[in-house]
Structure formats: C-alpha cells, structure tokens
mmCIF file of C-alpha atoms and ligand atoms in Angstrom:
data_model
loop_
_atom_site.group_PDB
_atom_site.id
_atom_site.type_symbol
_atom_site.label_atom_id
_atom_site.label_comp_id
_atom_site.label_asym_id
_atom_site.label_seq_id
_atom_site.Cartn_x
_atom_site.Cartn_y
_atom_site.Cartn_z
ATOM 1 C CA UNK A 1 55.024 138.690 -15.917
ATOM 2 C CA UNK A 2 58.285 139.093 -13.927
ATOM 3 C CA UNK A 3 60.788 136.618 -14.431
ATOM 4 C CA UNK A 4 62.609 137.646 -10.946
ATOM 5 C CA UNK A 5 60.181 136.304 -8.590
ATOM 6 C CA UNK A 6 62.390 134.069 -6.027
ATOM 7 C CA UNK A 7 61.408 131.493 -3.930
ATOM 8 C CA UNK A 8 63.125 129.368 -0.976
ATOM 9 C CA UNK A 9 63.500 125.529 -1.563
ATOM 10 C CA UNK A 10 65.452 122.718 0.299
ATOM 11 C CA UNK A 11 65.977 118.877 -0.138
ATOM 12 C CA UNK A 12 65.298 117.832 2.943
ATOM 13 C CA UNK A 13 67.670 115.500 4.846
ATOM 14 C CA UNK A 14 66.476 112.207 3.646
ATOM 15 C CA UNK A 15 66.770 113.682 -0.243
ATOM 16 C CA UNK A 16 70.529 114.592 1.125
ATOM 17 C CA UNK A 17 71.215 111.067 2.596
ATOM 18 C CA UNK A 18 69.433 108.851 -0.337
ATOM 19 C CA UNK A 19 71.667 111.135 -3.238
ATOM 20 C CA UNK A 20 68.134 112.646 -4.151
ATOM 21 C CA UNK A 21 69.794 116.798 -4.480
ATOM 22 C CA UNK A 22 71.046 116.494 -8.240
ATOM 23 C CA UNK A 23 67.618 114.814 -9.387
ATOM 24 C CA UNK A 24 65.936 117.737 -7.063
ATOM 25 C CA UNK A 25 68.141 120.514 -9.130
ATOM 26 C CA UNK A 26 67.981 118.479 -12.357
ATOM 27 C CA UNK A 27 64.081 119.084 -12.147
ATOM 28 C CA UNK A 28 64.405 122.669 -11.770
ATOM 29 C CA UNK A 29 67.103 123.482 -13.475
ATOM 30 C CA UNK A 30 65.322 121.471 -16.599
ATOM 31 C CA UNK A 31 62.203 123.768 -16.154
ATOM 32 C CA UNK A 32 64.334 127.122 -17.080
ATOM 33 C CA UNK A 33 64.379 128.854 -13.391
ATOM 34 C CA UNK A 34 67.497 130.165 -12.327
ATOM 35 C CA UNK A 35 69.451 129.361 -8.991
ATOM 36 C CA UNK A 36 70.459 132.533 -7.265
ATOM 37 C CA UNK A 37 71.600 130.721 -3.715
ATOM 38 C CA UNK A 38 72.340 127.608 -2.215
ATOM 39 C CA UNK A 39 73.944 126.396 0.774
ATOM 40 C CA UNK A 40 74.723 122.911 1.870
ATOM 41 C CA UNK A 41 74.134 123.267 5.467
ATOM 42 C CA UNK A 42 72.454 121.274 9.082
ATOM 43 C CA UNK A 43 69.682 123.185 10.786
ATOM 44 C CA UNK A 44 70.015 123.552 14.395
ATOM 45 C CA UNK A 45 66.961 123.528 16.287
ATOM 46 C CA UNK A 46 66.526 127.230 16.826
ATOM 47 C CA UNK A 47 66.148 127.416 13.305
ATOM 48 C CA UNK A 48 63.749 124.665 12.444
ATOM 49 C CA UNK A 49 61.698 126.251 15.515
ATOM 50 C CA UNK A 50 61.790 129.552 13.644
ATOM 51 C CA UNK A 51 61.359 127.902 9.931
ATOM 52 C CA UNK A 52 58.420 125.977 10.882
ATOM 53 C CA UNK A 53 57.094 128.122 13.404
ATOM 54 C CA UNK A 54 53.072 127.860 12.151
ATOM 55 C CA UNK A 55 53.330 123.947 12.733
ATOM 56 C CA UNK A 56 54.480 124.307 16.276
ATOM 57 C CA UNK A 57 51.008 123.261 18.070
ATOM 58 C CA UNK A 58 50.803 120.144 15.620
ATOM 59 C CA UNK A 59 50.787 116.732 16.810
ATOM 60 C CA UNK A 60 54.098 116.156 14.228
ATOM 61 C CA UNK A 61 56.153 119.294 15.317
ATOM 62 C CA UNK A 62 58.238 117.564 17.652
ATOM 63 C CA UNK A 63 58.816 114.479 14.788
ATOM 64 C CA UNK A 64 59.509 117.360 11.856
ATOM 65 C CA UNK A 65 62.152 119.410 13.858
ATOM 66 C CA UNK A 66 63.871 116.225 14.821
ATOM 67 C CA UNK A 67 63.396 115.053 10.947
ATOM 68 C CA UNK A 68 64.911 118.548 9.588
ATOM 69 C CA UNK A 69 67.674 118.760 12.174
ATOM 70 C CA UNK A 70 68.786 115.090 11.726
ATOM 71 C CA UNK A 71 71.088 115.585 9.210
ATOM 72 C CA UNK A 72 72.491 117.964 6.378
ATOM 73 C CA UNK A 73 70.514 119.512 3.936
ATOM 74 C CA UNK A 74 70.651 121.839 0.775
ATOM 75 C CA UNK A 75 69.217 125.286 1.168
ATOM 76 C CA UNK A 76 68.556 126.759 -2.368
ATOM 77 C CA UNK A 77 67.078 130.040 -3.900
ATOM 78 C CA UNK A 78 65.411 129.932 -7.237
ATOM 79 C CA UNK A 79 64.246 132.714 -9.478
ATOM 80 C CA UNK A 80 62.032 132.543 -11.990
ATOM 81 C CA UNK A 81 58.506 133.646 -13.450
ATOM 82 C CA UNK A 82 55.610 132.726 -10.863
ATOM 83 C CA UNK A 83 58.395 130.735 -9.334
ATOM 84 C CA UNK A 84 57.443 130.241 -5.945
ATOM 85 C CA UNK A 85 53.673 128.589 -7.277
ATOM 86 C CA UNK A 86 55.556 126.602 -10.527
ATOM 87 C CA UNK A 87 57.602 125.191 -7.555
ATOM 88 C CA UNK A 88 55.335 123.872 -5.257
ATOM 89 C CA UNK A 89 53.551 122.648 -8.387
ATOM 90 C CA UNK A 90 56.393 120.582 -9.048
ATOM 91 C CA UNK A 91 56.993 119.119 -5.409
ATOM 92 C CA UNK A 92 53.168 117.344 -5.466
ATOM 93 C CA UNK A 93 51.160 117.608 -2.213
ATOM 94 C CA UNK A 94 52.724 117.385 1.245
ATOM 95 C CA UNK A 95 51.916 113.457 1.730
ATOM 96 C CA UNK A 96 53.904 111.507 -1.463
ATOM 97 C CA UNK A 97 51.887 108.501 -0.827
ATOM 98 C CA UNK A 98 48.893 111.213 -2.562
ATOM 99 C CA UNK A 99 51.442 113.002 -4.988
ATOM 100 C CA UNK A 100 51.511 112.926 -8.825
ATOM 101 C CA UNK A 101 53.547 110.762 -10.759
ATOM 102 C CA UNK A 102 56.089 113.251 -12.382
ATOM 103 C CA UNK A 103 56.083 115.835 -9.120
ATOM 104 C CA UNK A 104 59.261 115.666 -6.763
ATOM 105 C CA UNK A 105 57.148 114.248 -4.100
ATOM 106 C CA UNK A 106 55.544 111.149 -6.506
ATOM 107 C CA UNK A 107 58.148 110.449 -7.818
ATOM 108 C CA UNK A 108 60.817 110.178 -4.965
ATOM 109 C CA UNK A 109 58.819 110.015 -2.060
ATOM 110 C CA UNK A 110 56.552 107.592 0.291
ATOM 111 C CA UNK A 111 55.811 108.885 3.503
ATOM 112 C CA UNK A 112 54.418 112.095 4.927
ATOM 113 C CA UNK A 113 56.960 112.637 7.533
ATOM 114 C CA UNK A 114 60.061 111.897 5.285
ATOM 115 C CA UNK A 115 58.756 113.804 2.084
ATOM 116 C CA UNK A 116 62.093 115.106 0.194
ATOM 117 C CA UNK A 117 61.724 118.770 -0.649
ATOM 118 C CA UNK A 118 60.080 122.253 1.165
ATOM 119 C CA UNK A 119 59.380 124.979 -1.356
ATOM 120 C CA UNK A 120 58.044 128.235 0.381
ATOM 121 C CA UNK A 121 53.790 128.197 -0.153
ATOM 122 C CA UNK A 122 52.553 130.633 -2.656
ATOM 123 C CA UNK A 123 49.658 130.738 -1.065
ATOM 124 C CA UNK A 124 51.357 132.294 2.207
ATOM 125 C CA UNK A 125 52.028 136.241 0.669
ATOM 126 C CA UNK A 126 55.831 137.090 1.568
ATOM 127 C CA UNK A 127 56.414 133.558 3.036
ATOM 128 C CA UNK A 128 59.370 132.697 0.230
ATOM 129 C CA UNK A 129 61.297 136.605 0.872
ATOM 130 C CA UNK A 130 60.690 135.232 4.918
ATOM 131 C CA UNK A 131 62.267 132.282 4.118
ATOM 132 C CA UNK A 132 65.093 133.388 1.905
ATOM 133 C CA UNK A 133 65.639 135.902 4.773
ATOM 134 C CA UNK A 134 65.750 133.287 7.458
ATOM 135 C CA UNK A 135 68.541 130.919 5.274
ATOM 136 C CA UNK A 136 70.987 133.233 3.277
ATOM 137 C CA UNK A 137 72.059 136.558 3.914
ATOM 138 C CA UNK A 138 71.564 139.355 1.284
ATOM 139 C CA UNK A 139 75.315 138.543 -0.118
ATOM 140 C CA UNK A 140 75.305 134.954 -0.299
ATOM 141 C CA UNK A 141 72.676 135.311 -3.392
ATOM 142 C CA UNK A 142 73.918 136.134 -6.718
ATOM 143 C CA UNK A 143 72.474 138.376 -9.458
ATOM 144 C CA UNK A 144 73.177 136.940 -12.685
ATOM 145 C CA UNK A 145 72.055 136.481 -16.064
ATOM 146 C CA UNK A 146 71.498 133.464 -17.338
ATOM 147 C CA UNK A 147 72.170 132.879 -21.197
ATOM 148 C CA UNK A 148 69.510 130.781 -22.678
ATOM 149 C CA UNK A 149 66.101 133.341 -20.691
ATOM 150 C CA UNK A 150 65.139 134.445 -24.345
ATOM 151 C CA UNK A 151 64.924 130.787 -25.093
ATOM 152 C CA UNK A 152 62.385 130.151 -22.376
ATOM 153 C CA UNK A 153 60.906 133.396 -22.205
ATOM 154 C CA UNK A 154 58.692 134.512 -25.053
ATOM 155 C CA UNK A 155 59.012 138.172 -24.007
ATOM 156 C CA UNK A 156 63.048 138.142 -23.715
ATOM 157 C CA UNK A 157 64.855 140.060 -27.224
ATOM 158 C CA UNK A 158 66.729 137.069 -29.124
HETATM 159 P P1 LIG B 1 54.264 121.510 2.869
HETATM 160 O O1 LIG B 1 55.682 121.086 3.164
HETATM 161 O O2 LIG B 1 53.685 120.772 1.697
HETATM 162 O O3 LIG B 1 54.114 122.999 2.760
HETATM 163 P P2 LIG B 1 53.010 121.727 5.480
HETATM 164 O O4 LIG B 1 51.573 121.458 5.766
HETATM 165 O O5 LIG B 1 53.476 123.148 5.514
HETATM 166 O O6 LIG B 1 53.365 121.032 4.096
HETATM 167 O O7 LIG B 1 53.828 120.875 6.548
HETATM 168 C C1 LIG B 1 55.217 121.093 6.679
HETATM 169 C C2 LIG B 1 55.904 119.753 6.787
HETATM 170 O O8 LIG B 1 55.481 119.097 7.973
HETATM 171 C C3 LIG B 1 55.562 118.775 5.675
HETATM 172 O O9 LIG B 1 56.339 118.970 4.505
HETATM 173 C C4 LIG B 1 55.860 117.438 6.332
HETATM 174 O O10 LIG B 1 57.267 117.197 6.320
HETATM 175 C C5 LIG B 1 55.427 117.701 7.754
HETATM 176 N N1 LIG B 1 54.056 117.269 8.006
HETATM 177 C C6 LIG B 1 52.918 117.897 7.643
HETATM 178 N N2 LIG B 1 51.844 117.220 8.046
HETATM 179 C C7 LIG B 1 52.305 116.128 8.681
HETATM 180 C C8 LIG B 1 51.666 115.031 9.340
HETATM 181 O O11 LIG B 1 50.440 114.926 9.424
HETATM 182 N N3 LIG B 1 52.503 114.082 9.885
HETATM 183 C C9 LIG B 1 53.853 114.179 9.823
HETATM 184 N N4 LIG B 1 54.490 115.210 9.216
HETATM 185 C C10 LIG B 1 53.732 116.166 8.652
HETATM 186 MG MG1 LIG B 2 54.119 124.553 4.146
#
C-alpha cells in the first residue's frame, strides 16, 4: 500500500477555543502519519457554503456554517497509508454522545453540533484531494521525508 495517500482534517472552532489542537495533532502525529499542511485560519461563509455544500438542504446547515465560521480554526493535511479511512476511524462517528472511548470525538466531545474535528469521508472517492484543494494551495503543502517511516512501515529499507 501507498504511504502518500493525503487527507484534509480540521479542529473545528470549539477544539480551537477549548485548547483541544495539540491533543488533536498529538493523536495523529502518535499514529505515524505525516503532516504535509496546516493553516491556522477563520472560514468566511463563502467557504463553509462551498466546504459543506452536500449538507446545504439539512435542517442544521444554517447552525453548522454559523458553528464553522464562529471562530478560528486549524486547517491540516495529513499523509499517510489509507490515511483518509485511519482518520475518520480515529475521529468516532459524527454525534460524540455515540463515539468510542479512545476516538477524537469520545473522547473530547458531547454534542452533535459542536463535535471537534472534520476529516474528509473515505467513503466520498476524491472528497479529501476536493478538500485539500478548497483549503491550501498546491505550495502551501510540503513534500518531506519523515525520519522514523521505516519504523512504522514494514515495507520501508532500515
Ligand atoms: P461527519 O463530520 O462525521 O462527516 P456529516 O454527516 O458529514 O458528518 O456532517 C457534517 C457536520 O455537520 C458534522 O460533523 C456535524 O458538525 C454537523 N451535523 C451533522 N448532522 C447534524 C445534526 O443532525 N445536527 C447538527 N449538526 C449536525
Ligand atoms: Mg462528512
């Protein structure tokens, strides 16, 4: 398997405001993937429009884009093999008050509407390259290697 596959993740604005982004990156730094990107930025509402475009004839829509505009958040890329899956894996299911202890969302999380992280679905072909595409231009993401892959990949030469 690839270990380049990227994916698009963000700590939402209430991860931002309750000091939630270092556990966030902790957790997926911890697991071996790679950050390529990140960008500590507020979404305006043309892009939470665009972002969340397939939730706009929801009951919540109006509630979300007001939630994801209300304040900063961290825009990250993360590489890694079957990253984008591994990652929402990680987060728990999209209500916290069902998540897993030990996901992102179980862990740090009690409410639907205020749920901590977005990872891009795996289960949406080409919705993480949409995503990075939407966020971070092509130069704001940075090839590099990172020392310790042959100590989390079998496959990598020691
Ligand atoms: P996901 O973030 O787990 O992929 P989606 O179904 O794509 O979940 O929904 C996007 C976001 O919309 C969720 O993360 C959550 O913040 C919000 N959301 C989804 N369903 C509801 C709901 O029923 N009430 C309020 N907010 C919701
Ligand atoms: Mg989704």
């Amino acid at each position: 398997m690839s270990h380049d596959e990227r994916t698009f993740v963000m700590a939402k604005p209430d991860a931002v405001q309750r000091g939630l982004i270092g556990n966030i990156i902790g957790r997926l730094e911890g697991r071996g993937l790679k950050l390529v990107g990140a960008k500590f930025m507020q979404i305006d509402e043309a892009l939470a429009h665009e972002h969340y475009g397939e939730h706009e004839d929801e009951p919540f829509f109006d509630g979300l884009v007001e939630f994801i505009t209300s304040g900063p958040v961290m825009a990250m890329v993360w590489e890694g093999a079957d990253a984008t899956r591994q990652v929402r894996q990680m987060m728990g299911t999209t209500d916290p008050a069902e998540a897993a202890p030990g996901t992102i969302r179980g862990d740090l999380g009690l409410d639907l509407g205020q749920n901590v992280i977005h990872g891009s679905d795996h289960e949406d072909p080409g919705a993480n390259e949409r995503e990075i595409d939407l966020f971070f231009d092509e130069g704001e993401l940075v090839d590099w290697e990172k020392s310790d892959a042959e100590w989390v990949y079998e496959d990598v030469d020691h």
